PDB file of C-alpha atoms in Angstrom:
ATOM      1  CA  UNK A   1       5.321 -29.439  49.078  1.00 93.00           C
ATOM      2  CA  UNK A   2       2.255 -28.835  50.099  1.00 95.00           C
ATOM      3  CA  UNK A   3       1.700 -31.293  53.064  1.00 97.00           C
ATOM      4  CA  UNK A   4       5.316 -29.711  54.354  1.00 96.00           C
ATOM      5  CA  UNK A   5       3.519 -26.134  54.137  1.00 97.00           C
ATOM      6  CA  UNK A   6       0.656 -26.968  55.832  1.00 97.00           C
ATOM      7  CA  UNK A   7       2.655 -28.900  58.322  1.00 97.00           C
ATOM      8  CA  UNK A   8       4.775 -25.736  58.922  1.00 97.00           C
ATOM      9  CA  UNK A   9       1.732 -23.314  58.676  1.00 97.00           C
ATOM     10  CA  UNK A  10       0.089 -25.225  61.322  1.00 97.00           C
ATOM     11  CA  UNK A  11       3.266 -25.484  63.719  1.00 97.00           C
ATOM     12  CA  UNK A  12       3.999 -21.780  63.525  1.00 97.00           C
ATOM     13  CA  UNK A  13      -0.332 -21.262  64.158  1.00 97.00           C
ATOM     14  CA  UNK A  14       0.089 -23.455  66.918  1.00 97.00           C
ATOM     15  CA  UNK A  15       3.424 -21.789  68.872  1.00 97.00           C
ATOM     16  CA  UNK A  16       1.769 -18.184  68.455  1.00 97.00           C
ATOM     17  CA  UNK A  17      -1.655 -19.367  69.359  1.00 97.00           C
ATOM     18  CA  UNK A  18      -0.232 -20.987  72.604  1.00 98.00           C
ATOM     19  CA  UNK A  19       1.671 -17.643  73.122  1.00 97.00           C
ATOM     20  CA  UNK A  20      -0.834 -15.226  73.123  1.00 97.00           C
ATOM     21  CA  UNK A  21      -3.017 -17.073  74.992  1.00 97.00           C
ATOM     22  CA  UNK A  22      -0.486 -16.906  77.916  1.00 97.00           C
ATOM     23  CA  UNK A  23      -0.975 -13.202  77.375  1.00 96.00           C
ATOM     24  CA  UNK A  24      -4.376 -13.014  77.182  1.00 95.00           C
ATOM     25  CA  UNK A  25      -4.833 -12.607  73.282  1.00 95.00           C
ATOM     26  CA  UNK A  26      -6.674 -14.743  70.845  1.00 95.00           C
ATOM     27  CA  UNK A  27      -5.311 -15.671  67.669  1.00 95.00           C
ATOM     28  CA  UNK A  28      -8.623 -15.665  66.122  1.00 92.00           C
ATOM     29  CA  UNK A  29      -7.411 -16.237  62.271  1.00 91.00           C
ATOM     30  CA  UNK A  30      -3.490 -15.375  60.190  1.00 94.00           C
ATOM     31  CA  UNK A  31      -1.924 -15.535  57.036  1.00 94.00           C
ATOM     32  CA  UNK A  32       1.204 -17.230  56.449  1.00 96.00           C
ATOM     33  CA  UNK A  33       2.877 -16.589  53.033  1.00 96.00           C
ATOM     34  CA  UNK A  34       5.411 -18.714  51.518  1.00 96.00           C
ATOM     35  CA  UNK A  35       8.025 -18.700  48.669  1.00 96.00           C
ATOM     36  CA  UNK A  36      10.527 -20.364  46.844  1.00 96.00           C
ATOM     37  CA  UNK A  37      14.355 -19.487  46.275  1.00 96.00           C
ATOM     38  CA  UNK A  38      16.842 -21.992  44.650  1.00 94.00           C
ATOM     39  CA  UNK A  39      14.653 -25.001  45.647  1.00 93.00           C
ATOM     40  CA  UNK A  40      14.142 -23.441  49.336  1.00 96.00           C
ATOM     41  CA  UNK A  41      10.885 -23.405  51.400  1.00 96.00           C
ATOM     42  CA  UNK A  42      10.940 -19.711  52.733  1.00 96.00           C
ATOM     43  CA  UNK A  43       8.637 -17.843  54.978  1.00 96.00           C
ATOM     44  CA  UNK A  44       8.771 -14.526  53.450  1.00 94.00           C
ATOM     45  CA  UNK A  45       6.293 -12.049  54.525  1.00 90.00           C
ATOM     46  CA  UNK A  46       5.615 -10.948  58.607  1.00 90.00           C
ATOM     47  CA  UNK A  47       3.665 -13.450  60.482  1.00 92.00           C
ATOM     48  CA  UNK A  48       1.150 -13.192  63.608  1.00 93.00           C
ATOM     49  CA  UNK A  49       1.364  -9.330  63.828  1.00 89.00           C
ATOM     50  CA  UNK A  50      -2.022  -7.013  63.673  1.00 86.00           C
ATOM     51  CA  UNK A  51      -1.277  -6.816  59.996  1.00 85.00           C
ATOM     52  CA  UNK A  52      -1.397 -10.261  59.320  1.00 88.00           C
ATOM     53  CA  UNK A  53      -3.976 -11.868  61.740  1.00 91.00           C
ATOM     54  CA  UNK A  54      -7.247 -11.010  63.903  1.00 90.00           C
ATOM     55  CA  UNK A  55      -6.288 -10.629  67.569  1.00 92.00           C
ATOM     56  CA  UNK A  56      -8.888 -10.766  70.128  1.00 93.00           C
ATOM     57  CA  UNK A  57      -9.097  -9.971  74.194  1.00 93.00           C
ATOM     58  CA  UNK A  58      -9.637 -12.862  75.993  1.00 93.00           C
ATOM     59  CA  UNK A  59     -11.183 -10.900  78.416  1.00 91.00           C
ATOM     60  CA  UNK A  60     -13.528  -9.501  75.282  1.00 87.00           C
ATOM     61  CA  UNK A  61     -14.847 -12.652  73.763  1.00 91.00           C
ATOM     62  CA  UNK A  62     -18.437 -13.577  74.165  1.00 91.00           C
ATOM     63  CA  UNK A  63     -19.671 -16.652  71.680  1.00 91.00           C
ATOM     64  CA  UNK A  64     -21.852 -14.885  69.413  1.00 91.00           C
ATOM     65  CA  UNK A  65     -20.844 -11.201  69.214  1.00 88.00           C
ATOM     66  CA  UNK A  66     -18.047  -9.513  67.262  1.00 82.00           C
ATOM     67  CA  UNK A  67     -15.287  -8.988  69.573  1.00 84.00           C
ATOM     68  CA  UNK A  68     -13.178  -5.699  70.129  1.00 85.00           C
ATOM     69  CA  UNK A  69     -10.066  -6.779  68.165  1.00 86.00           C
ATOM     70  CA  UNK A  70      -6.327  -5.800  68.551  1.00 86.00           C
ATOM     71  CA  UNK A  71      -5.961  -5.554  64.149  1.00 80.00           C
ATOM     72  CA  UNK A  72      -6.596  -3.651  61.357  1.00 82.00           C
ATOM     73  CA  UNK A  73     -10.582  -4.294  61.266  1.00 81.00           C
ATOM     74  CA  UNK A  74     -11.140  -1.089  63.268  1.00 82.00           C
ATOM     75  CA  UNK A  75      -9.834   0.580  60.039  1.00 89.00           C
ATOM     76  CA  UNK A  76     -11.924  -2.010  57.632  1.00 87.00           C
ATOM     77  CA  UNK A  77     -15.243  -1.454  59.797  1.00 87.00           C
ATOM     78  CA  UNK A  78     -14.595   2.718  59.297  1.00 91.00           C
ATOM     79  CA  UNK A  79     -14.441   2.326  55.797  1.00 93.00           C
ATOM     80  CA  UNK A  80     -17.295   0.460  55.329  1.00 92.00           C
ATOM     81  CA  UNK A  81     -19.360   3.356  56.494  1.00 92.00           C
ATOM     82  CA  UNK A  82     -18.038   5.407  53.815  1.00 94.00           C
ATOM     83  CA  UNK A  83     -19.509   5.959  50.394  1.00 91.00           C
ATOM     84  CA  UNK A  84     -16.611   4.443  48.592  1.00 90.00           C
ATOM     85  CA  UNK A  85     -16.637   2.145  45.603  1.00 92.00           C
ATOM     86  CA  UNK A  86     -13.166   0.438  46.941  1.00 91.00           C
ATOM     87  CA  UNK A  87     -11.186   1.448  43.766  1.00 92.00           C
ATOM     88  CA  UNK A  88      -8.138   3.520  44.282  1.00 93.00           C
ATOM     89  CA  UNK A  89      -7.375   6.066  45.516  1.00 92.00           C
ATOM     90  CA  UNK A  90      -8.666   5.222  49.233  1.00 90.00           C
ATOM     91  CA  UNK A  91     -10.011   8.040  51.484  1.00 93.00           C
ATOM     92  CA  UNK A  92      -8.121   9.688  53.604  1.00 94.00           C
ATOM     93  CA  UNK A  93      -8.621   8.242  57.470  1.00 94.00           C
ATOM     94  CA  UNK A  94      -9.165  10.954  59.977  1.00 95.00           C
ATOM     95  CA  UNK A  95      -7.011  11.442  62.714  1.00 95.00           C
ATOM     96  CA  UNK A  96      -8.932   9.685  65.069  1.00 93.00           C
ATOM     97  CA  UNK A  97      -9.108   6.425  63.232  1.00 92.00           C
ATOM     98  CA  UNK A  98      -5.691   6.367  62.619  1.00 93.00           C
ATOM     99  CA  UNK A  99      -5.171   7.444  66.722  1.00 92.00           C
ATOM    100  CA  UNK A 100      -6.936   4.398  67.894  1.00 91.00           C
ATOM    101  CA  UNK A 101      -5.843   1.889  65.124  1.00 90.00           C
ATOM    102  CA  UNK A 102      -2.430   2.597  66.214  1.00 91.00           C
ATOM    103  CA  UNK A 103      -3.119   2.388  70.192  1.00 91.00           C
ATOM    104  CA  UNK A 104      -4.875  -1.378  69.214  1.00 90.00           C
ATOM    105  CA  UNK A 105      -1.420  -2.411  67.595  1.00 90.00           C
ATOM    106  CA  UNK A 106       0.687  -1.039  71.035  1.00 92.00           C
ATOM    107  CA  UNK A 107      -1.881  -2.559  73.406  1.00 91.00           C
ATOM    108  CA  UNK A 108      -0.733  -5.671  71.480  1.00 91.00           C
ATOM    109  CA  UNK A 109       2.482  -5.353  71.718  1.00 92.00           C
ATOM    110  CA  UNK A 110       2.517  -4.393  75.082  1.00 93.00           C
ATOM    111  CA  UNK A 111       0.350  -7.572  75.710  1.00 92.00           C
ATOM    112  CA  UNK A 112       2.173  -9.975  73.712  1.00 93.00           C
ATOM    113  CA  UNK A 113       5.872  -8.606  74.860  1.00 93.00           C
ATOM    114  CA  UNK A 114       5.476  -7.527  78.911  1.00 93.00           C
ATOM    115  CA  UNK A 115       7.052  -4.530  77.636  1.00 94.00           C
ATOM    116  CA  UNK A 116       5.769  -0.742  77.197  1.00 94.00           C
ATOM    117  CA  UNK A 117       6.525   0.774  73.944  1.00 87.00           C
ATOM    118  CA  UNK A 118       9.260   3.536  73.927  1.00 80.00           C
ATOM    119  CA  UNK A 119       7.678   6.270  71.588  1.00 63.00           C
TER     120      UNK A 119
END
């Protein structure tokens, strides 16, 4: 079982690495999470979205320094500025955090799709 998830994990990597770089996007790391149901290999949880990997601009890398990124670290790199002890609740994000999280995740749509996001 788990040579045939790592087999799959890879093959899935593989398609949406190849497809974002097309688009200019670089799958820089994902999750891929997996399940059982009556003796069945399922996929079961999103896969290469902002959520669930680190997307990077082509255009933006440079060896050495930490890209601009199309995920949720802009959120995780706010919060580590904060004075919080990571137990729950979590702070409230400001407006402007949550602005330009969300315009990250429709650049890469746009990016990945060729398609402008009807709001």
């Amino acid at each position: 079982m788990a040579e045939t998830v790592r087999d799959l994990s890879l093959k899935i990597f593989r398609a949406g690495r190849d497809y974002a770089a097309e688009r200019g996007i670089i799958v820089a790391d994902t999750k891929f999470e997996f399940g059982m149901a009556a003796d069945r290999l399922l996929l079961i949880d999103e896969c290469l979205t902002p959520d669930s990997s680190r997307f990077w601009p082509q255009d933006g890398y440079v060896v050495g320094q930490s890209p601009p990124s199309f995920d949720k670290q802009f959120v995780r790199d706010y919060l580590e500025t904060l004075d919080w002890d990571k137990t729950p609740p979590g702070p409230k994000l400001p407006a402007e955090v949550i602005e330009k999280t969300a315009a990250k995740y429709v650049e890469a749509f746009e990016r990945l799709t060729g398609k402008k996001l009807e709001e």
